[in-house]
Structure formats: structure tokens, C-alpha cells
Coordinates of C-alpha atoms in Angstrom, one line a residue:
X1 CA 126.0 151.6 -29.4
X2 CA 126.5 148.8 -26.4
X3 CA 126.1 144.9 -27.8
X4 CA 122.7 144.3 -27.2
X5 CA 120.2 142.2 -29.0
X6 CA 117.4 143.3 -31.0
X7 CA 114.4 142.5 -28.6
X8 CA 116.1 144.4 -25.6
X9 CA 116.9 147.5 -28.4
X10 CA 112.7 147.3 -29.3
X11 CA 111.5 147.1 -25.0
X12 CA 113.7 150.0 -24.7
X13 CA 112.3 152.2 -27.4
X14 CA 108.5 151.1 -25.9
X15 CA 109.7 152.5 -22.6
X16 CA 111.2 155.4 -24.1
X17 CA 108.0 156.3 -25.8
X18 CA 105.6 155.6 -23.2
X19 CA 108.3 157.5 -20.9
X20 CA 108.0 160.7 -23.0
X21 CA 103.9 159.9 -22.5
X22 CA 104.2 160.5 -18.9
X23 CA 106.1 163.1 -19.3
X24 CA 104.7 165.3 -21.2
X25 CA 100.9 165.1 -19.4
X26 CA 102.3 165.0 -15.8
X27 CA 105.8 164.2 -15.6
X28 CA 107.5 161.4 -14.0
X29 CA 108.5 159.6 -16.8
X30 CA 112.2 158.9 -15.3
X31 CA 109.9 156.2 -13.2
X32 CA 109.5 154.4 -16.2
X33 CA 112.8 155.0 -18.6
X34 CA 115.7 155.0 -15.9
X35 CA 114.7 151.5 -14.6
X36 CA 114.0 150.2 -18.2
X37 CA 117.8 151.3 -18.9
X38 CA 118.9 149.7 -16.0
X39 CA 117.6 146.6 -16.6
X40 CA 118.7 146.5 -20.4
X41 CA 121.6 147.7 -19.6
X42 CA 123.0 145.4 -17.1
X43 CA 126.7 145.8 -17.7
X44 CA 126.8 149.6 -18.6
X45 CA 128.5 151.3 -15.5
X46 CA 125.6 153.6 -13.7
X47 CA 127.0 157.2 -14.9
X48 CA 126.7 155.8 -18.6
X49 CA 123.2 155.1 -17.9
X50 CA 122.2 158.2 -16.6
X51 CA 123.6 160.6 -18.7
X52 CA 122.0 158.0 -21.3
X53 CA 118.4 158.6 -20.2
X54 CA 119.0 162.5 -20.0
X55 CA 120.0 162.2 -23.7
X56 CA 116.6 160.9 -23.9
X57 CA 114.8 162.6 -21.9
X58 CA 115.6 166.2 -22.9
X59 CA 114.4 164.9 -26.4
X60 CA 111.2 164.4 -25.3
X61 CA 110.7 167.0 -23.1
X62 CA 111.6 169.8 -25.4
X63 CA 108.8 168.0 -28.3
X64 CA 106.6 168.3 -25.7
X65 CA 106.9 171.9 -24.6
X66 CA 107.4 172.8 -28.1
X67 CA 103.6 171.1 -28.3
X68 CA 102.2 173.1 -25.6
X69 CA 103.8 176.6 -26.4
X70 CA 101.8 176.6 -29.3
X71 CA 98.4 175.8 -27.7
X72 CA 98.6 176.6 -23.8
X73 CA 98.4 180.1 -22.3
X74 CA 102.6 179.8 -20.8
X75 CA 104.4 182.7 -19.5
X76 CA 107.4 181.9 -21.3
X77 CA 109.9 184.6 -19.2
X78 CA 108.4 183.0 -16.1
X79 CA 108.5 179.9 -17.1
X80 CA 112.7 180.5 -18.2
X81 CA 113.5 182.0 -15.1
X82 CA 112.0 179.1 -12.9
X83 CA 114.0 176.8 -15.1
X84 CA 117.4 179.0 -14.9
X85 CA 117.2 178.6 -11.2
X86 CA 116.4 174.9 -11.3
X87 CA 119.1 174.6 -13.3
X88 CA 121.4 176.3 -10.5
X89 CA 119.4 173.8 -7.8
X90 CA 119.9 171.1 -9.6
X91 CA 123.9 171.4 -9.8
X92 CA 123.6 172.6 -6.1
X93 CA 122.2 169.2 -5.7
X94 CA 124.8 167.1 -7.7
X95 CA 127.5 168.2 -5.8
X96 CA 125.9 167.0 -2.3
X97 CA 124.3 164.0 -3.5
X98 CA 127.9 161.6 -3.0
X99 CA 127.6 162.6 0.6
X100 CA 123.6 161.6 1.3
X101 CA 122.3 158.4 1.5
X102 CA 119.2 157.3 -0.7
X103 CA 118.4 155.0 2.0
X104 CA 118.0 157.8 4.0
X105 CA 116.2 160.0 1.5
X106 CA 113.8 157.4 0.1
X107 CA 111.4 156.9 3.3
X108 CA 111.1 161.1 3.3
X109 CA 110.2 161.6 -0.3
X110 CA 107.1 158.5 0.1
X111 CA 105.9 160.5 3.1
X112 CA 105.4 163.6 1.0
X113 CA 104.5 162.2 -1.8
X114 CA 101.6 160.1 0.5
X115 CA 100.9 163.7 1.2
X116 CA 100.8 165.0 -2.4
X117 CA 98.5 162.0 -3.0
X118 CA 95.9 162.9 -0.1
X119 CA 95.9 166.2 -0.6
X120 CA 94.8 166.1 -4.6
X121 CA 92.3 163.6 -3.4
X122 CA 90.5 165.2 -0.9
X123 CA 90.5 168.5 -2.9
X124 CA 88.8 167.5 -6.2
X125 CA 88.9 170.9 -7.0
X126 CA 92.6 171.8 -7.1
X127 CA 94.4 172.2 -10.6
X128 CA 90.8 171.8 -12.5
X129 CA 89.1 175.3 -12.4
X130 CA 90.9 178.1 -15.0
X131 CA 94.0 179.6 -13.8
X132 CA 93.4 182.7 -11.9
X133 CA 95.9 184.2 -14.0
X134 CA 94.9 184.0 -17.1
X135 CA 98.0 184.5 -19.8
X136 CA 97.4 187.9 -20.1
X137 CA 97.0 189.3 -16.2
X138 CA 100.1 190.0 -14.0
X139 CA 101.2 187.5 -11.6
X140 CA 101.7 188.8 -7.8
X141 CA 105.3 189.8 -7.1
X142 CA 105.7 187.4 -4.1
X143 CA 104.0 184.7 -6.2
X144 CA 106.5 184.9 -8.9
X145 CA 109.5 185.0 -6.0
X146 CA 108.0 182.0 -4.8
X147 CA 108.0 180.3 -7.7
X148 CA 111.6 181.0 -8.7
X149 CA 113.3 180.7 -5.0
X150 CA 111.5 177.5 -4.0
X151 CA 109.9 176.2 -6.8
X152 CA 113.1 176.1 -8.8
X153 CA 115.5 176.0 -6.9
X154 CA 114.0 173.7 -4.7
X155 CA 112.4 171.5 -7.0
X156 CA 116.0 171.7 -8.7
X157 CA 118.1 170.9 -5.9
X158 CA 115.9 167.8 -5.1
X159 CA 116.9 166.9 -9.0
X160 CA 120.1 166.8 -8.7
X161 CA 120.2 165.6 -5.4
X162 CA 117.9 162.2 -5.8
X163 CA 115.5 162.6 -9.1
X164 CA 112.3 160.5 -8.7
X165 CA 109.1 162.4 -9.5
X166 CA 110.9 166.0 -9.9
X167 CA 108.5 166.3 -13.1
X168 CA 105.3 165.4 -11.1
X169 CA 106.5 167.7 -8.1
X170 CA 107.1 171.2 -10.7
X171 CA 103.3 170.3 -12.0
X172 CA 102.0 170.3 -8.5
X173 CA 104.3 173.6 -6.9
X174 CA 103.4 175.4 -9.9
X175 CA 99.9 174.8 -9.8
X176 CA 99.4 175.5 -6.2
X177 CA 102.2 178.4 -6.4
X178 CA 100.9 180.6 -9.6
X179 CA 97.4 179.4 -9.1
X180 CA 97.2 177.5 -12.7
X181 CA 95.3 174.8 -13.8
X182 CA 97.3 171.4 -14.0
X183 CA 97.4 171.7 -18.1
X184 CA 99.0 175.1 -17.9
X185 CA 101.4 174.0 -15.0
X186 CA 102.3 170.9 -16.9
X187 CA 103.5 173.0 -20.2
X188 CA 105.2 175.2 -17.7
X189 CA 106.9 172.2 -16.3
X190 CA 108.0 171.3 -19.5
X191 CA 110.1 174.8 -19.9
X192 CA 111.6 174.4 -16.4
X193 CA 112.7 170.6 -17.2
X194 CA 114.3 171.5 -20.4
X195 CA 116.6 173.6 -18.3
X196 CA 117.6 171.1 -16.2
X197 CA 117.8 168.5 -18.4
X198 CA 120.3 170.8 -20.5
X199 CA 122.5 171.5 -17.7
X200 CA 122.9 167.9 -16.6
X201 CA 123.2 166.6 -20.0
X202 CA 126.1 168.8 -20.8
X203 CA 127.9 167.8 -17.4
X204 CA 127.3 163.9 -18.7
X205 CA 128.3 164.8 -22.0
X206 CA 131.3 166.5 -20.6
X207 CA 132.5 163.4 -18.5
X208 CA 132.2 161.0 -21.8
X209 CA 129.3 159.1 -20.2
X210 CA 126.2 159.7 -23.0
X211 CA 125.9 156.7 -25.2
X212 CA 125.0 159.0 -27.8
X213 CA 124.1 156.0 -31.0
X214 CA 121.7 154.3 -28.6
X215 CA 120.1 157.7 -26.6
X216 CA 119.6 158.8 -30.8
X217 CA 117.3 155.7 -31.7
X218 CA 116.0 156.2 -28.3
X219 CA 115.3 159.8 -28.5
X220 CA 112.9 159.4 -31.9
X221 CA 110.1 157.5 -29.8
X222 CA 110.8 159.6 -26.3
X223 CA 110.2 162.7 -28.6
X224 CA 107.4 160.9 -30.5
X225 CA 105.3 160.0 -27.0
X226 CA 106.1 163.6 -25.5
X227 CA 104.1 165.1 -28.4
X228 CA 100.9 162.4 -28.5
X229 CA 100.7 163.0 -24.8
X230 CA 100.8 166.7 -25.0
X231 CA 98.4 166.8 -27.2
X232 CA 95.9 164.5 -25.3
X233 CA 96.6 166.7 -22.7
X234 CA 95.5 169.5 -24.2
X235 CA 92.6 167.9 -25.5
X236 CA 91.3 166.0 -22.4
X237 CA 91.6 169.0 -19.9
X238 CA 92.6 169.1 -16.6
X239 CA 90.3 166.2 -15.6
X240 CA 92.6 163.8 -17.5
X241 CA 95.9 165.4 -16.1
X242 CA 94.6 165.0 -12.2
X243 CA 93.9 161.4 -13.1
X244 CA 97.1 160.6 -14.4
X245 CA 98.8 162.4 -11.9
X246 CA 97.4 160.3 -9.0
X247 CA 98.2 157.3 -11.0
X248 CA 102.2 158.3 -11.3
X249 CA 102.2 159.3 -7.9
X250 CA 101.0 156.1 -6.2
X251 CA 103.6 154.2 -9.1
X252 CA 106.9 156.3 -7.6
X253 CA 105.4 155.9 -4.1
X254 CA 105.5 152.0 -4.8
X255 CA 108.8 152.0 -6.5
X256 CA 110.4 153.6 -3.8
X257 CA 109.1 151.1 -1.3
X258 CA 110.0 148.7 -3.3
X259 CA 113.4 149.9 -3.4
X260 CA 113.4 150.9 0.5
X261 CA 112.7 147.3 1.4
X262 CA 115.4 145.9 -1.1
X263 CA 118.1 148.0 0.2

């Protein structure tokens, strides 16, 4: 555990549990717990940091899908093999990310993400009727292609190779890809991030850089909001899900400017 006082130690576990929220209804919760690490953090070198909040993160995720599994109609061999290929994009992505710039990167991902935001608004519709696969009716071939090829390992890649919003982005492909409504894409995303977080958690935890005392305490209220969210999730319908959605969307696009015009 780093030397840190007790009020930093209790802001941390906050962001860690309202993290896990976001997570688990839309994803995106990296937004929130990455920069709340950062900032408590100030002396921890960066790779520390990171391999901190995956230690976190994975927590939270895996309460969350755990949550969902039991209530929402998920394709759980879909769902896997999606998050097997993220998990191959992902390290893809690690081992280019030393030779792009985020400055480069950052102006790209708010132009899509402007796009992401336009489109769910001027299509009320999309991710609030049923799936038109219903959990027991076979997915199109191509469909299911789609979704491992560019939905993981795209998605993936982008994980490994910059981060922001990859939870927010799997809810959307997979909703627009399979045709599901945004509660069944977002316990599908849940699978999918569990794979990834475990493959770049055991690279951190390889390389010595997990504070693992700290990312423990942490973990408890990441784990904690994953579940309350999924459940209000659940509960609250697709409606709820859209709504928060937008609201994490416009928050990364406004983090990222803010970052763009700092760098």
C-alpha cells in the first residue's frame, strides 16, 4: 500500500464504486477511476497506476456480469469468443501503442465518438426495441463473424492501443452488430471486458506493477457498484441504459478535449 492519507484512501474508493456503476450499465468507467488514480496517486510511476486500476476494474466487471448472467438472455459461447479475440486485439494493440502518439489519436476518437453521440440521438429507436435474436434463435453466421473479427478484435486492439470508452464502444458494436437491445449488449460487454481485463492484468502483474493492498480495498466498492448498477440496469430497461450512455459519451468526448488542448 503507497503512503497516502486517509481522505485520499476514502475519494478513491467513491470513485472506484461509482466507476464500477458506469461500468456495469454502459461502460466507461476507466473515464472516471483512471484519472481519480492519477490524481491520488501523484508520485506512483504511470505503469503502477494502470495495472492498479485493471486490478480494480476486472473486480468489478466480473460482479457485474456475474449479475447479468443470471437475469439477462447472454449467449455465453458468443459472448467468450468475442472476448478471446479482444483479448488477442488488445495485446495486438499494446505492442503498437509506444510507437503512436495520443496526440494524434485523441482528435480521431472525439470525431467518432461525436458520431456515436448523433447517431443514438437522432435514432431514438436504436438499442430499445427486443433483440431480434431472442436467447434462444440462431444468430446469422456473418453476424456472429462480424462480431468476433471487428467487434473484438477491433474493439480490442483500440484497448490496448489507447483505452478511453472501449466499454461504451462494445455496448454500441454489439448492439448494432447482433441486433440486441442495449441491456443485453451491455451484459455481453461485460463477458468480453473480463477477457481483456484478464489478459492485461496478468501482463501488469507479470512486470511487478499492480499495487495489489491498495487495488484489494479498492476492488470491494468497484465490485460493490458493478452489482447495484447491473441490477438497475436490469430493472430500468433499455430506456435507462440509452440515457446513461449519451451522458458517458459526451463526458469522454469532453475529457479528451480537455486533454487535446492541454497537451
Amino acid at each position: 500500500m503507497p503512503d497516502i492519507s486517509l481522505t485520499t484512501l476514502v475519494l478513491l474508493c467513491l470513485a472506484a464504486a461509482a466507476a464500477g456503476w458506469i461500468d456495469a450499465v454502459v461502460g466507461g468507467g476507466g473515464l472516471l477511476l483512471l484519472p481519480a488514480l492519477l490524481l491520488g496517486l501523484p508520485n506512483v510511476p504511470a505503469a503502477h497506476v494502470l495495472g492498479t486500476n485493471k486490478a480494480v476494474a476486472i473486480v468489478g466487471t466480473s460482479g457485474a456480469a456475474v449479475t447479468f448472467l443470471r437475469k439477462a438472455p447472454v449467449r455465453v459461447g458468443l459472448a467468450v469468443r468475442v472476448g478471446l479475440m479482444a483479448l488477442a486485439g488488445s495485446m495486438a494493440g499494446a505492442f503498437f501503442a509506444a510507437g503512436i502518439s495520443s496526440e494524434v489519436l485523441r482528435p480521431v476518437i472525439m470525431v467518432v465518438l461525436l458520431g456515436v453521440a448523433a447517431f443514438v440521438l437522432l435514432r431514438p429507436s436504436f438499442g430499445t426495441a427486443p433483440a431480434d435474436d431472442g436467447a434462444g434463435r440462431p444468430v446469422a453466421r456473418s453476424r456472429i463473424v462480424t462480431a468476433i473479427v471487428l467487434v473484438g478484435g477491433g474493439i480490442g486492439f483500440y484497448d490496448g492501443l489507447f483505452g478511453p470508452g472501449t466499454g461504451t464502444f462494445l455496448v454500441l458494436a454489439l448492439s448494432a452488430v447482433l441486433h440486441l437491445d442495449l441491456v443485453t449488449a451491455s451484459a455481453t460487454a461485460k463477458i468480453v471486458n473480463v477477457c481483456t481485463n484478464a489478459g492485461a492484468l496478468a501482463m501488469f502483474a507479470y512486470q511487478g506493477t499492480v499495487l495489489w493492498q491498495l487495488a484489494a480495498v479498492m476492488a470491494v466498492f468497484n465490485l460493490a457498484g458493478g452489482m447495484i448498477g447491473a441490477r438497475m440496469a436490469l430493472s430500468r430497461g433499455s430506456g435507462f441504459v440509452r440515457a446513461v450512455l449519451l451522458t458517458v459519451v459526451f463526458s469522454l468526448v469532453a475529457k479528451l478535449g480537455f486533454d487535446q488542448w492541454n497537451a
